N, CA, C and O atoms as a Tinker XYZ file with bonds, in Angstrom:
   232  protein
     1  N     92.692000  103.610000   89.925000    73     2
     2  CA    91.692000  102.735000   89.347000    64     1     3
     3  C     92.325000  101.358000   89.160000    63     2     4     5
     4  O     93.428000  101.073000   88.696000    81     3
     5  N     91.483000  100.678000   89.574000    73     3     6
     6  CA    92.310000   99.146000   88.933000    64     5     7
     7  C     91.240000   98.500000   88.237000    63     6     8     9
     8  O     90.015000   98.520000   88.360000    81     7
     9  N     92.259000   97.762000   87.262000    73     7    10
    10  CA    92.001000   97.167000   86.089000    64     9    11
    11  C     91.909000   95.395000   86.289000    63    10    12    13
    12  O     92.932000   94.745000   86.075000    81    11
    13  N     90.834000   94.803000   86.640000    73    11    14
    14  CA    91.153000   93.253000   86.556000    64    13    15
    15  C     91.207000   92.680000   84.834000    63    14    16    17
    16  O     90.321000   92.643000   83.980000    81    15
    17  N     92.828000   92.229000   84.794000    73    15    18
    18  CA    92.879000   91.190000   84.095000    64    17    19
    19  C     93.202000   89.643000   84.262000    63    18    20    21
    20  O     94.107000   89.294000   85.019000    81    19
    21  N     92.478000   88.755000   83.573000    73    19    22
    22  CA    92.738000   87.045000   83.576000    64    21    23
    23  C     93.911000   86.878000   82.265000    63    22    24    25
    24  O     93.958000   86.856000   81.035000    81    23
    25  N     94.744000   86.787000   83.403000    73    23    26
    26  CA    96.406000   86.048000   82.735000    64    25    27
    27  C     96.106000   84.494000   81.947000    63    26    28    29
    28  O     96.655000   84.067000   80.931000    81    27
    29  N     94.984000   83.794000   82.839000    73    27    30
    30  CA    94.905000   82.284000   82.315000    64    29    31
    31  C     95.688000   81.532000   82.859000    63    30    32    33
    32  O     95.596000   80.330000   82.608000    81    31
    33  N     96.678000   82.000000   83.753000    73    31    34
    34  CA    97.931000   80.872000   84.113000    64    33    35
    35  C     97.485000   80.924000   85.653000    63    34    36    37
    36  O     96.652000   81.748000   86.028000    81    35
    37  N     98.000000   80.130000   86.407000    73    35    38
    38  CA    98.119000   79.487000   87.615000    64    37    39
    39  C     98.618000   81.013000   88.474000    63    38    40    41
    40  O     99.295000   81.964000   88.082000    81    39
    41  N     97.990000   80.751000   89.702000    73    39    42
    42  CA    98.708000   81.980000   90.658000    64    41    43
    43  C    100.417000   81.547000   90.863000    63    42    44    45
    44  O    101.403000   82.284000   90.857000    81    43
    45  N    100.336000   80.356000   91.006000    73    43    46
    46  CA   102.227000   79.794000   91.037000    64    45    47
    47  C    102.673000   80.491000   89.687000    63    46    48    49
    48  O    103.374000   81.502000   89.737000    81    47
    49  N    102.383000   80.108000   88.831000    73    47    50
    50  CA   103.126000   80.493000   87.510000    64    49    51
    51  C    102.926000   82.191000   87.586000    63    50    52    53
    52  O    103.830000   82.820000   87.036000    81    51
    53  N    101.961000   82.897000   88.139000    73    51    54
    54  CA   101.733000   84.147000   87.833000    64    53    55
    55  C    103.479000   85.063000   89.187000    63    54    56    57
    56  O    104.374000   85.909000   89.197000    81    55
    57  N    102.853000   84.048000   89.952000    73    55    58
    58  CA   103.892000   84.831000   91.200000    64    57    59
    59  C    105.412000   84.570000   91.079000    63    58    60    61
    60  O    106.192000   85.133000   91.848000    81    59
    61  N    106.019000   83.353000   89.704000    73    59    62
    62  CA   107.220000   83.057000   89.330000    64    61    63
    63  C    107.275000   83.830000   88.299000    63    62    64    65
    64  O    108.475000   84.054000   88.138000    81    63
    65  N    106.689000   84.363000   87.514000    73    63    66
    66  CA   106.886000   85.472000   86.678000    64    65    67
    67  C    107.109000   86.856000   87.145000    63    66    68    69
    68  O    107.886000   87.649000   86.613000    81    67
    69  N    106.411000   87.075000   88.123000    73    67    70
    70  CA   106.499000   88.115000   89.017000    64    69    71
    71  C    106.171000   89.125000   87.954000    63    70    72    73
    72  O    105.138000   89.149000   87.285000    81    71
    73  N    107.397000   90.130000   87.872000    73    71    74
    74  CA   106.694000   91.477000   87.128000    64    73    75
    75  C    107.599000   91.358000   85.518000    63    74    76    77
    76  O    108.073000   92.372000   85.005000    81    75
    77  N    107.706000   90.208000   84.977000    73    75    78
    78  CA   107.613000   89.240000   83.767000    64    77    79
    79  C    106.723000   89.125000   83.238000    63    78    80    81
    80  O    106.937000   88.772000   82.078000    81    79
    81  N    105.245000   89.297000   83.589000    73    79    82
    82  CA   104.110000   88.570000   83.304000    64    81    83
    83  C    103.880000   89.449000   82.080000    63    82    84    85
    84  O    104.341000   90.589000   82.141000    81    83
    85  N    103.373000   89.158000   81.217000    73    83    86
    86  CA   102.208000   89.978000   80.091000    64    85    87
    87  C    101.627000   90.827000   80.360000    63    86    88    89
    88  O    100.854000   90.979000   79.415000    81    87
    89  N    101.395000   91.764000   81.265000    73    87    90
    90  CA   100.874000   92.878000   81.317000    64    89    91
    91  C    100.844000   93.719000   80.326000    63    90    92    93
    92  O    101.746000   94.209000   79.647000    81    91
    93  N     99.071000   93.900000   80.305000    73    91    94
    94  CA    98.199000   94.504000   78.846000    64    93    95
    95  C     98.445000   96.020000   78.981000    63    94    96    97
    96  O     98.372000   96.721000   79.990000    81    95
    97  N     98.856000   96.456000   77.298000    73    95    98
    98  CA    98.539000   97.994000   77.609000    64    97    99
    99  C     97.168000   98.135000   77.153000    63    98   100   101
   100  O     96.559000   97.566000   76.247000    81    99
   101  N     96.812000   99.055000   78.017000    73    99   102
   102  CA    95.735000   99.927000   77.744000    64   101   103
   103  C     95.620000  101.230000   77.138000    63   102   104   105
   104  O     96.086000  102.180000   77.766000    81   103
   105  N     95.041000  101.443000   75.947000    73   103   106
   106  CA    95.402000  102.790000   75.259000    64   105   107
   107  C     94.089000  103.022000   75.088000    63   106   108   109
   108  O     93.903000  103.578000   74.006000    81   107
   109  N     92.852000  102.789000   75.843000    73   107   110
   110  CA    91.745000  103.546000   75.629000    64   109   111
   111  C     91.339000  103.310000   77.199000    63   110   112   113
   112  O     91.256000  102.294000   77.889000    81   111
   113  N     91.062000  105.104000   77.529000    73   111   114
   114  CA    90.321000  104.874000   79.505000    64   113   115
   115  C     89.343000  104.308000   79.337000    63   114   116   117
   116  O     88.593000  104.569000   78.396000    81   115
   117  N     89.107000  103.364000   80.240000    73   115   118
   118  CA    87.761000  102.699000   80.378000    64   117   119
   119  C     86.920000  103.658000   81.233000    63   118   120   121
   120  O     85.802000  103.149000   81.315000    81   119
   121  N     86.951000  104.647000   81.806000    73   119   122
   122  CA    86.086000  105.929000   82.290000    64   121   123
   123  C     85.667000  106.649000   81.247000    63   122   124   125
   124  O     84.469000  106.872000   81.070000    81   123
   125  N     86.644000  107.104000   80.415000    73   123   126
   126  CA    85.890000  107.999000   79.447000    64   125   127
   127  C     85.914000  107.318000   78.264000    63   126   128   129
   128  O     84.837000  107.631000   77.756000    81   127
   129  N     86.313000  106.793000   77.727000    73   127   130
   130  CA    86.611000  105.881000   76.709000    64   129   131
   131  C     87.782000  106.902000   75.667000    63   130   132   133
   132  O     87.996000  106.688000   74.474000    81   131
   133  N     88.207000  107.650000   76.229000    73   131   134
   134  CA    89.469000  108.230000   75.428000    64   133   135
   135  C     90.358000  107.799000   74.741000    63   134   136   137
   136  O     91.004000  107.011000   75.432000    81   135
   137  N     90.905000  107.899000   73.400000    73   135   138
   138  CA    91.856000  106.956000   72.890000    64   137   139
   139  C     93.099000  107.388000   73.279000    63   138   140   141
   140  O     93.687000  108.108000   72.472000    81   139
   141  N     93.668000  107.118000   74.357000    73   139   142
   142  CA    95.167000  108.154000   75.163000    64   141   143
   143  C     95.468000  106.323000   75.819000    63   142   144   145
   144  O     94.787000  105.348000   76.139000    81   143
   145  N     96.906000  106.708000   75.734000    73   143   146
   146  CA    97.996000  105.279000   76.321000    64   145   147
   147  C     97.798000  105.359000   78.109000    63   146   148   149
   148  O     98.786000  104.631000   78.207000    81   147
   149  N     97.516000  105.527000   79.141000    73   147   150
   150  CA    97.817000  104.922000   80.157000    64   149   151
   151  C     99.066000  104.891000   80.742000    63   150   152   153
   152  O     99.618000  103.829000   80.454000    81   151
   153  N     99.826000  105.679000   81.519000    73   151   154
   154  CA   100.895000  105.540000   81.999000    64   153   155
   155  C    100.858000  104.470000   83.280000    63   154   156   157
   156  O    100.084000  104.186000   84.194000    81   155
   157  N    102.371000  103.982000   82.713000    73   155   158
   158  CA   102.282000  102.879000   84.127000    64   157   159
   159  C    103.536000  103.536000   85.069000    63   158   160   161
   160  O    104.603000  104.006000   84.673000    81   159
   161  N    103.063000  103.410000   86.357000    73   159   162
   162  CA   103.941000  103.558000   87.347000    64   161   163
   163  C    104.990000  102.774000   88.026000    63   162   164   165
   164  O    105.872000  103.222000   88.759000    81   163
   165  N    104.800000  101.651000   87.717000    73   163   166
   166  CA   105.831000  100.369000   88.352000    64   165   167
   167  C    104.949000   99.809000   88.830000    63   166   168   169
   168  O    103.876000  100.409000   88.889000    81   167
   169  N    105.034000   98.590000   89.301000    73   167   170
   170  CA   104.323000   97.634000   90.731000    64   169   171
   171  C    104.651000   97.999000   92.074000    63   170   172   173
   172  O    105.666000   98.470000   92.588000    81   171
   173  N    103.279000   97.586000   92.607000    73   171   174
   174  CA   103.390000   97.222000   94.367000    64   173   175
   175  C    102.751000   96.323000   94.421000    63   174   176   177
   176  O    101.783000   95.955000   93.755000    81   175
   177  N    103.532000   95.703000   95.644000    73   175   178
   178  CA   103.604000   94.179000   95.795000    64   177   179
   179  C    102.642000   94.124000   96.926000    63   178   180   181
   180  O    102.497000   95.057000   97.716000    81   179
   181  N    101.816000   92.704000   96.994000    73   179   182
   182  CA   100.699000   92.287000   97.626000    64   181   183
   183  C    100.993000   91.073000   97.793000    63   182   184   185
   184  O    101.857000   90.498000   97.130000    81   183
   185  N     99.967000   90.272000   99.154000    73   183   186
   186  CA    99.959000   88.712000   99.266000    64   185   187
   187  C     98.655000   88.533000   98.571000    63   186   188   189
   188  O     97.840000   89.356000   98.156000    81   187
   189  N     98.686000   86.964000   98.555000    73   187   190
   190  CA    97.625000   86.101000   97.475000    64   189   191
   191  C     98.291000   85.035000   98.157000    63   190   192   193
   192  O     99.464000   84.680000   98.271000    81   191
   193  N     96.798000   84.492000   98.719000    73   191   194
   194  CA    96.411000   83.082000   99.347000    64   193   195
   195  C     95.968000   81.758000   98.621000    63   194   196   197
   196  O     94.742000   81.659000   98.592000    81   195
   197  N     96.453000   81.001000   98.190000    73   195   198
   198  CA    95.809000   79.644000   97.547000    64   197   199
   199  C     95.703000   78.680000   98.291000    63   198   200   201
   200  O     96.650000   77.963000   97.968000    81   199
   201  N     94.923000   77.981000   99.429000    73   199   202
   202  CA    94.914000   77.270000   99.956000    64   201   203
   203  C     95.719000   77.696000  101.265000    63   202   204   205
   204  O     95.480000   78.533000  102.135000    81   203
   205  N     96.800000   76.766000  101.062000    73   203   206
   206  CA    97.948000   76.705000  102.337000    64   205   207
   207  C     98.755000   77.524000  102.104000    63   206   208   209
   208  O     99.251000   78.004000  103.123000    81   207
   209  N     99.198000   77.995000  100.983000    73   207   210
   210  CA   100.420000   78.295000  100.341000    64   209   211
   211  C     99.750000   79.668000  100.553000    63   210   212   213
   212  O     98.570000   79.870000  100.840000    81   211
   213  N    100.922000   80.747000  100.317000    73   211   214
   214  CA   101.354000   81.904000   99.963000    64   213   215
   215  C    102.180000   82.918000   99.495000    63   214   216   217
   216  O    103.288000   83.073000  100.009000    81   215
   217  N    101.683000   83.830000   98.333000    73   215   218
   218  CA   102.493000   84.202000   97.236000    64   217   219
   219  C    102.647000   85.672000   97.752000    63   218   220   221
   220  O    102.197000   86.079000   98.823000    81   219
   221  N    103.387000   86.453000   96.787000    73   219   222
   222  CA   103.781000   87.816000   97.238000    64   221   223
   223  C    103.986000   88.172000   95.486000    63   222   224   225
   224  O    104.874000   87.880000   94.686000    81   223
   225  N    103.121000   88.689000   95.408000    73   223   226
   226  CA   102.998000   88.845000   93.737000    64   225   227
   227  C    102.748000   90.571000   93.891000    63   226   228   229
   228  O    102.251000   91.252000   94.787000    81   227
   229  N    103.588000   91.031000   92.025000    73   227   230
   230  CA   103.537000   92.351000   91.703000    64   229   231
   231  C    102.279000   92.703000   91.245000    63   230   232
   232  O    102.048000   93.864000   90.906000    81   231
């Protein structure tokens, strides 16, 4: 399942933070609405296009 969150910061600033960034816990499923923590697995890495430029963000 993925979860979109807005960081608020710039894709540059998001892709120099890399896997630094603020990443939210989630302790309630948004499927069932369960009050249980969310295990995280690590990142995988993806491209993200801004114009000309291109990032490789977690």
């Amino acid at each position: 399942m993925v979860i979109a969150y807005n960081f608020n910061i710039s894709l540059e600033d998001y892709a120099a933070r890399g896997i630094n960034n603020a990443f939210p816990r989630i302790n309630r499923c948004p499927h069932c609405r369960g009050m249980v923590n969310l295990l995280r697995h690590g990142f995988y890495w993806r491209n993200a296009i801004e114009g000309e430029k291109l990032y490789r963000i977690p």
